[in-house]
Coordinates of C-alpha atoms and ligand atoms in Angstrom, one line a residue:
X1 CA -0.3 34.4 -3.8
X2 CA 1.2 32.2 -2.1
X3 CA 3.8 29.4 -3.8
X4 CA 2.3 25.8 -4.2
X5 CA 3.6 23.4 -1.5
X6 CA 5.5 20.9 -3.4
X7 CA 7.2 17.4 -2.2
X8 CA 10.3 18.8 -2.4
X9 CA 9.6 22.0 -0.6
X10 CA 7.8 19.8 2.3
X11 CA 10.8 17.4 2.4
X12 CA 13.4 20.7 2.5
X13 CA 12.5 21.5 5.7
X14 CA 14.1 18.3 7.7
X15 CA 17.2 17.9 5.8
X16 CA 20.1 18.7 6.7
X17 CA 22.0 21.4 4.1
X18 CA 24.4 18.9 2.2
X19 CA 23.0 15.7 1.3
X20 CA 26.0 13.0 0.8
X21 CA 26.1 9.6 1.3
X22 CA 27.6 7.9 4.5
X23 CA 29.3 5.0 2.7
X24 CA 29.3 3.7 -0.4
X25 CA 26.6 1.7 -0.2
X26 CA 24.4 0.2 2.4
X27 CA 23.3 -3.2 2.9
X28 CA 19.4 -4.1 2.2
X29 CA 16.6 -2.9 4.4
X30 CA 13.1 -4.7 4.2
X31 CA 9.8 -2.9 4.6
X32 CA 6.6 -5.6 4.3
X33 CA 4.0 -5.1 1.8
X34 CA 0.4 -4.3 3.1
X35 CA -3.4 -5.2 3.0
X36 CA -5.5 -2.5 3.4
X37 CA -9.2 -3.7 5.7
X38 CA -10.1 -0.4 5.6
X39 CA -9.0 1.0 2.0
X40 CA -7.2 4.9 0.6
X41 CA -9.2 5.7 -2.1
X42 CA -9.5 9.4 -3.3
X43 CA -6.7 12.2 -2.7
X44 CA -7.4 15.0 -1.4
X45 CA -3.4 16.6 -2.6
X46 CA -2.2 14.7 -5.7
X47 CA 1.0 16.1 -5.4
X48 CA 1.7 15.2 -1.8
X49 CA -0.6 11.9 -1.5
X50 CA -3.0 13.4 0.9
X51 CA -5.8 11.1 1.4
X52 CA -9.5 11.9 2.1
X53 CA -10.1 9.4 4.4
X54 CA -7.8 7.8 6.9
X55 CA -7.1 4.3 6.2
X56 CA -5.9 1.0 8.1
X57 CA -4.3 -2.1 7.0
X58 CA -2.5 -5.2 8.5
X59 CA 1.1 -5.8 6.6
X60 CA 2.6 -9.2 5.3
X61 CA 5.2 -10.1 7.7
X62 CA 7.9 -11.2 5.2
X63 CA 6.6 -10.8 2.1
X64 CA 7.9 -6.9 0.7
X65 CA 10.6 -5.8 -0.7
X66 CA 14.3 -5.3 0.2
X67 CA 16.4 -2.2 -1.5
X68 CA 20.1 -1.8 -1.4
X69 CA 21.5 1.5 -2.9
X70 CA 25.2 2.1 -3.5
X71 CA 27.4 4.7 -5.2
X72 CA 27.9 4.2 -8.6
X73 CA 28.8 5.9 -11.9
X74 CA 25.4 6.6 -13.1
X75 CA 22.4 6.5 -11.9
X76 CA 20.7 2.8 -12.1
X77 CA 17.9 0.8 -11.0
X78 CA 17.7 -2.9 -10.9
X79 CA 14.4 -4.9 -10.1
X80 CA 14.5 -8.2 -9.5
X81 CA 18.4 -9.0 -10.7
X82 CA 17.5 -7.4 -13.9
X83 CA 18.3 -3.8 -14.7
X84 CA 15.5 -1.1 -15.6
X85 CA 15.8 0.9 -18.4
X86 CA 16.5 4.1 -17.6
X87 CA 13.5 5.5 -19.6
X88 CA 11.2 3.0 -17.7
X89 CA 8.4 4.2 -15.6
X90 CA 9.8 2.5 -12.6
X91 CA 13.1 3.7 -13.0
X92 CA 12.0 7.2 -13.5
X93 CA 9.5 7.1 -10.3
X94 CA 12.4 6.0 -8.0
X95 CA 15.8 8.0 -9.2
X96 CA 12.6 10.9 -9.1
X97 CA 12.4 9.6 -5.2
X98 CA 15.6 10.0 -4.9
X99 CA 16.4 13.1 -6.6
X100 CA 13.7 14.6 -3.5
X101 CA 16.4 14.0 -1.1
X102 CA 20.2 14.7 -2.6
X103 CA 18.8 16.8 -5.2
X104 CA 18.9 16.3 -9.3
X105 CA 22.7 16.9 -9.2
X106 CA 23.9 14.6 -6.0
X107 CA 26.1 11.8 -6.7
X108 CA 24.7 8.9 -8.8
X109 CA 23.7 5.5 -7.4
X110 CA 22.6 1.7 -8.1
X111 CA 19.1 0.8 -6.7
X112 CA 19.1 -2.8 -6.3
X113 CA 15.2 -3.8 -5.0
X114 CA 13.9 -7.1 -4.9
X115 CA 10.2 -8.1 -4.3
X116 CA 8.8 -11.4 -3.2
X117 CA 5.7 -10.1 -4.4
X118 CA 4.2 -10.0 -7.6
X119 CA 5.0 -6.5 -8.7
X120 CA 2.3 -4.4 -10.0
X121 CA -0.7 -7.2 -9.5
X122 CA -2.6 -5.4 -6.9
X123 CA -0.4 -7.1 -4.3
X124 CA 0.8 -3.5 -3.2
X125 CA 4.4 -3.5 -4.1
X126 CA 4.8 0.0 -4.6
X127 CA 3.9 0.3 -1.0
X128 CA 6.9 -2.1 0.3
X129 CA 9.1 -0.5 -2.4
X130 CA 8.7 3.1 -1.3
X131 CA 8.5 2.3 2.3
X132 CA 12.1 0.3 1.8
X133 CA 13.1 3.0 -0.3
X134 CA 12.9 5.5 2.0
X135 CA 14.6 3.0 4.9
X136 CA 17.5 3.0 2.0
X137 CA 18.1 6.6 1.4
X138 CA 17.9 7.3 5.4
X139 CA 20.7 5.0 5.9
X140 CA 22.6 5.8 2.5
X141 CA 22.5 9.8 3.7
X142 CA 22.9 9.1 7.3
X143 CA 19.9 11.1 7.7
X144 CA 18.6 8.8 11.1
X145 CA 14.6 11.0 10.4
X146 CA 12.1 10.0 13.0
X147 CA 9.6 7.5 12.2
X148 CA 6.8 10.0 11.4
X149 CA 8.7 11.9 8.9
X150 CA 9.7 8.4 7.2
X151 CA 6.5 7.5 7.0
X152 CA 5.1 11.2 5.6
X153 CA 7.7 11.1 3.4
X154 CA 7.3 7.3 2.3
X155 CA 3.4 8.3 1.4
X156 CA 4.9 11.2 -1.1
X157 CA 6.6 8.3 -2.5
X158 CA 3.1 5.9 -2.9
X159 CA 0.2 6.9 -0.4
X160 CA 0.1 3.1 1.0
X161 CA 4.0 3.2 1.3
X162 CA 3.0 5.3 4.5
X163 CA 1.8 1.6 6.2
X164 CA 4.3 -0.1 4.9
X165 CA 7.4 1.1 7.6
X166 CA 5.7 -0.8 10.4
X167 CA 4.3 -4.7 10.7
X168 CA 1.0 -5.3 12.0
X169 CA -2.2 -3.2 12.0
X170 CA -1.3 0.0 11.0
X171 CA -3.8 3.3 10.8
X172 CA -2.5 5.7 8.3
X173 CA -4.3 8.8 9.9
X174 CA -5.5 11.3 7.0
X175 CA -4.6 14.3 8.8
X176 CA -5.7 18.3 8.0
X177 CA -2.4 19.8 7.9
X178 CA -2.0 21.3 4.2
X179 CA 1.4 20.3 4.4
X180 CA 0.1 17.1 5.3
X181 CA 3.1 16.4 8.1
X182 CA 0.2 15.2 10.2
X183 CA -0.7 12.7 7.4
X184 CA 1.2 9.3 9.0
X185 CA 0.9 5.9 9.8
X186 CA 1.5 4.4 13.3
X187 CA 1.2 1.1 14.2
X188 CA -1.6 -0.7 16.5
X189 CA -0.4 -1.9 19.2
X190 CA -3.1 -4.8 19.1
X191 CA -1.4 -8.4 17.9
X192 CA -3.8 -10.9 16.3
X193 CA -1.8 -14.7 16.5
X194 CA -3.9 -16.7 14.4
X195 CA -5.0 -14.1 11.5
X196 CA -4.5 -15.7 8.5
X197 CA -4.5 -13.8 5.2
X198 CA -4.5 -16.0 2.3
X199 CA -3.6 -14.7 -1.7
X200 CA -5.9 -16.3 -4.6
X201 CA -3.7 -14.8 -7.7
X202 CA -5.9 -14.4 -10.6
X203 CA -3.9 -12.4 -12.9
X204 CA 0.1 -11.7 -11.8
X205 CA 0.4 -9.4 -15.0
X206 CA 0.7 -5.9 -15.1
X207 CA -2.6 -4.5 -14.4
X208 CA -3.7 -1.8 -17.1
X209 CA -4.9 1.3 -14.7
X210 CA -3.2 1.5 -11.6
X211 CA -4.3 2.5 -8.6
X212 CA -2.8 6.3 -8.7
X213 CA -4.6 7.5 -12.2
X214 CA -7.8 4.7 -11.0
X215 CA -8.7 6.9 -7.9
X216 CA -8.0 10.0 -9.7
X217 CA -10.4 9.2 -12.1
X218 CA -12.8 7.7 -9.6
X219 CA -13.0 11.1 -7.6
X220 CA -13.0 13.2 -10.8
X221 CA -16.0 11.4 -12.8
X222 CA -18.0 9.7 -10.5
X223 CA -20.7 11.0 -8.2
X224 CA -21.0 7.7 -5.8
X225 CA -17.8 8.9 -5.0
X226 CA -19.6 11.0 -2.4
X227 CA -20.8 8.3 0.2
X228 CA -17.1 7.1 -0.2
X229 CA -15.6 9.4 3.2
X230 CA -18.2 8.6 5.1
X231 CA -18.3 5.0 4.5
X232 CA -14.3 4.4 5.1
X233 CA -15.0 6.7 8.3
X234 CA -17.7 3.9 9.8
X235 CA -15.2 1.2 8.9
X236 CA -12.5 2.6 10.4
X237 CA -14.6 2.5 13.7
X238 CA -15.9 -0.6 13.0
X239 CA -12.2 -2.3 12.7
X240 CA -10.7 -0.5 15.7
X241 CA -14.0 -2.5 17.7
X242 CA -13.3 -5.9 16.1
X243 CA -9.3 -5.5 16.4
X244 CA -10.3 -4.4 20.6
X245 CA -12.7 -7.0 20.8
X246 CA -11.2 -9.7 18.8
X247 CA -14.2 -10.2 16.7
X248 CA -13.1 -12.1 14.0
X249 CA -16.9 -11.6 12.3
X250 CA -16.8 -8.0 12.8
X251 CA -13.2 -7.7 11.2
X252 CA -14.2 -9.7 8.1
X253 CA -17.5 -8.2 6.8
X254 CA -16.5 -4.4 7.7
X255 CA -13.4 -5.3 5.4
X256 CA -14.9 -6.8 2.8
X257 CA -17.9 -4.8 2.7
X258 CA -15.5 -1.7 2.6
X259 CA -13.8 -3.1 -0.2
X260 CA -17.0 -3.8 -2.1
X261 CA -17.9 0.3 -1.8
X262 CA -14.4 1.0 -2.9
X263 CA -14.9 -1.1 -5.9
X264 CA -18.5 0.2 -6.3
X265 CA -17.0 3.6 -6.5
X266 CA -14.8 2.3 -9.4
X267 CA -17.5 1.0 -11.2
X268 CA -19.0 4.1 -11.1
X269 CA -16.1 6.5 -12.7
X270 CA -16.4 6.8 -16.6
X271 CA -14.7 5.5 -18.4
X272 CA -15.8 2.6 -15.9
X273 CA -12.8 0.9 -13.9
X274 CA -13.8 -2.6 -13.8
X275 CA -10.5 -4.5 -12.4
X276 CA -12.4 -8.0 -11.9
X277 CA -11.7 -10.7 -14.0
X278 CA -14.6 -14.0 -14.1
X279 CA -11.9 -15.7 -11.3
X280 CA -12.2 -13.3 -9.6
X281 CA -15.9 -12.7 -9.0
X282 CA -15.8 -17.1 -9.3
X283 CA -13.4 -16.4 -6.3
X284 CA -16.3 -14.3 -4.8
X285 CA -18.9 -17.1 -5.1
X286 CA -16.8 -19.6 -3.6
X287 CA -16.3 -17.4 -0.7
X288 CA -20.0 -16.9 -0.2
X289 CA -20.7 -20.4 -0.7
X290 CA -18.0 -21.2 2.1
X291 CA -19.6 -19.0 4.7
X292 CA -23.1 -20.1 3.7
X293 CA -21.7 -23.6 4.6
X294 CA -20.2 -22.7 8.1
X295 CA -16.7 -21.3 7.1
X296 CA -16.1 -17.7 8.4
X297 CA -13.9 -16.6 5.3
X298 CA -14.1 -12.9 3.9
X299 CA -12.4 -11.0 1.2
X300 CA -10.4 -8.0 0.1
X301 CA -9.4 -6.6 -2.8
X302 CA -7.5 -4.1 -3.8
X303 CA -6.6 -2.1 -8.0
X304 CA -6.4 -5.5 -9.5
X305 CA -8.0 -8.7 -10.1
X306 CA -6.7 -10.7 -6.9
X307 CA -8.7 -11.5 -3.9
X308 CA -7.3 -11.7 -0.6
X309 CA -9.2 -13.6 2.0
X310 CA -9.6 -13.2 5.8
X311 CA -9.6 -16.0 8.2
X312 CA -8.3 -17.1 11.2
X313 CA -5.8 -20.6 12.0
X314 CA -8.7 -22.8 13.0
X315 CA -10.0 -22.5 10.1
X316 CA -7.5 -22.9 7.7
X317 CA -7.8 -26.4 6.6
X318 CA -11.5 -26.0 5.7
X319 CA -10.7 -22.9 3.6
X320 CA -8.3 -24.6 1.8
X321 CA -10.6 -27.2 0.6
X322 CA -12.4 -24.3 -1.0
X323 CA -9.1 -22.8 -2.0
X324 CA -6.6 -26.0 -2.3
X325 CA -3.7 -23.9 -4.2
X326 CA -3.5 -20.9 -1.5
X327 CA -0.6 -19.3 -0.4
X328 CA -1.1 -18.4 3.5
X329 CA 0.5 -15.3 5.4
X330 CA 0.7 -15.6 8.9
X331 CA 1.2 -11.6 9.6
X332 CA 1.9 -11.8 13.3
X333 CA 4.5 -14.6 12.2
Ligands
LIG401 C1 -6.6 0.2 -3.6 O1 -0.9 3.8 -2.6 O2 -0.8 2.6 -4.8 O3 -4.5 -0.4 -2.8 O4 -0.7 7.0 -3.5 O5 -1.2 7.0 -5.9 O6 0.7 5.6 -5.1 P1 -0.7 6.2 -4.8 O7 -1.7 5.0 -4.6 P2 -1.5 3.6 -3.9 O8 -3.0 3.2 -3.7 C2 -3.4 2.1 -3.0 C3 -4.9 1.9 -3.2 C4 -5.5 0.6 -2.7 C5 -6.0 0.7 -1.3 C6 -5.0 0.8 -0.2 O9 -4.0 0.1 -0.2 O10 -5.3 1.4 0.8

């Protein structure tokens, strides 16, 4: 029998034999965080975030997160200007990262990331921190790796991280490699000026069931997990039309609709995954309401209570009578 493909075996293969840092530490690199229209949902490899279905998003322009790493005496990670304990399941997840590159005896280092996100609210920081992770150690280890193998290796990281390295649309392609080398983003080349994406925060806390151990359990327990591949496979059609065509309408229901099966799929696992909150679904009504009134406005939403909505410039003001306190992303800046 063959040996089981691990991260670390995967990630062997493109490094070079001694893994040592270039300097002693290395100035912050930014990766955006990232919306996905058409969503991941299901893995098809655990241990190497292979998806089941390709997926697309459009990224946040300047909202992410920026990592710094430099030598230090011990190993350390700070979030936010405020150290982790060591012990902490953040701090664990990225010196593990890490460790995948210089190996669990290379030289000790600080991780210094900070997010202008709310982390861990279904805002997708674990996408931007991976993705900027991953920018970090390349330059910290003067490894210079091609985009592809930052991006497969980002995803080993957190799935979504794979969008993360690029702004834009991005199409994080599933791929059928069982190494899953083939399994990488790459960016649209389509721009969309006056996308808006605007973020109603319901809940900023730490949600209880992330997104990892939520699709896990989604694909384990329940059986309208099924129609799931096929319906992020017409979606993914659907977007690369509206994106082409610049249809706004098309862009907005496939994404939301998409979102609503993804969520459907959730409420469907047992124990059920419910992440909506009463603002949230009020968040719904007031979008409905809005477009039965004239105002094309759609939503997403990802492994937490926070909607995201869809809409272009000219519309703007009138979505924000709906929505006075909303923060707006421009994503093509
Ligand atoms: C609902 O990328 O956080 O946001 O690969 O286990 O780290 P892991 O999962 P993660 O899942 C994101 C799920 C989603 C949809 C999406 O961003 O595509």
């Amino acid at each position: 029998m063959s040996e089981p493909i691990t991260k670390q075996s995967v990630i062997a293969n493109y490094l070079p034999t001694v893994v040592a840092p270039v300097a002693d530490h290395i100035d912050a690199v930014f990766a955006p965080s990232n919306i996905a229209l058409c969503k991941y949902w299901g893995k098809r490899d655990v241990e190497l975030n292979l998806p089941i279905n390709s997926s697309l998003s459009i990224s946040l322009a300047h909202l992410g997160s920026n990592t710094a790493i430099s030598v230090s005496d011990e190993d350390q990670v700070w979030l936010n200007g405020q150290r982790v304990a060591a012990d902490d399941k953040f701090a664990r997840k990225v010196i593990a990262f890490i460790e995948l590159f210089r190996g669990p005896n290379g030289l000790p280092v600080k991780v210094d990331t900070q997010n202008n996100i709310p982390t861990a609210a279904g805002l997708a920081s674990s996408a931007s921190g991976f993705a900027a992770l991953m920018l970090a150690i390349d330059g910290f280890y003067g490894l210079q790796l091609e985009p592809a193998l930052l991006s497969a290796f980002a995803r080993m990281g957190s799935g979504s991280a794979s969008r993360s390295l690029y702004q834009g649309f991005v199409e994080w392609q599933m791929g059928v490699q069982e190494d899953g080398m083939d399994s990488i983003a790459l960016p649209l080349a389509n721009r969309w000026d006056s996308l808006r994406i605007g973020l109603v925060k319901v809940n900023i806390a730490e949600k209880a069931v992330d997104s990892r151990s939520g699709m896990n359990r989604t694909v384990a327990t329940a059986h309208l997990y099924q129609s799931w591949p096929l319906q992020a496979a017409a979606d993914l059609e659907r977007l690369h039309q509206a994106i082409a065509d610049n249809n706004f309408t098309l862009l907005g229901e496939t994404a939301e609709q998409n979102a609503l099966s993804m969520h459907a799929t959730m409420i469907a696992a047992w124990p059920p995954l419910l992440y909506w909150q009463p603002d949230s679904v009020a968040a719904m009504q007031t979008i409905w309401q809005a477009r039965a009134a004239g105002v094309e406005v759609y939503f997403t939403m990802d492994a937490g209570p926070n909607i995201k909505l869809l809409f272009t410039a000219d519309s703007e003001a009138a979505v924000k009578q709906y929505f006075p306190d909303l923060d707006v992303i421009a994503p093509f800046g």
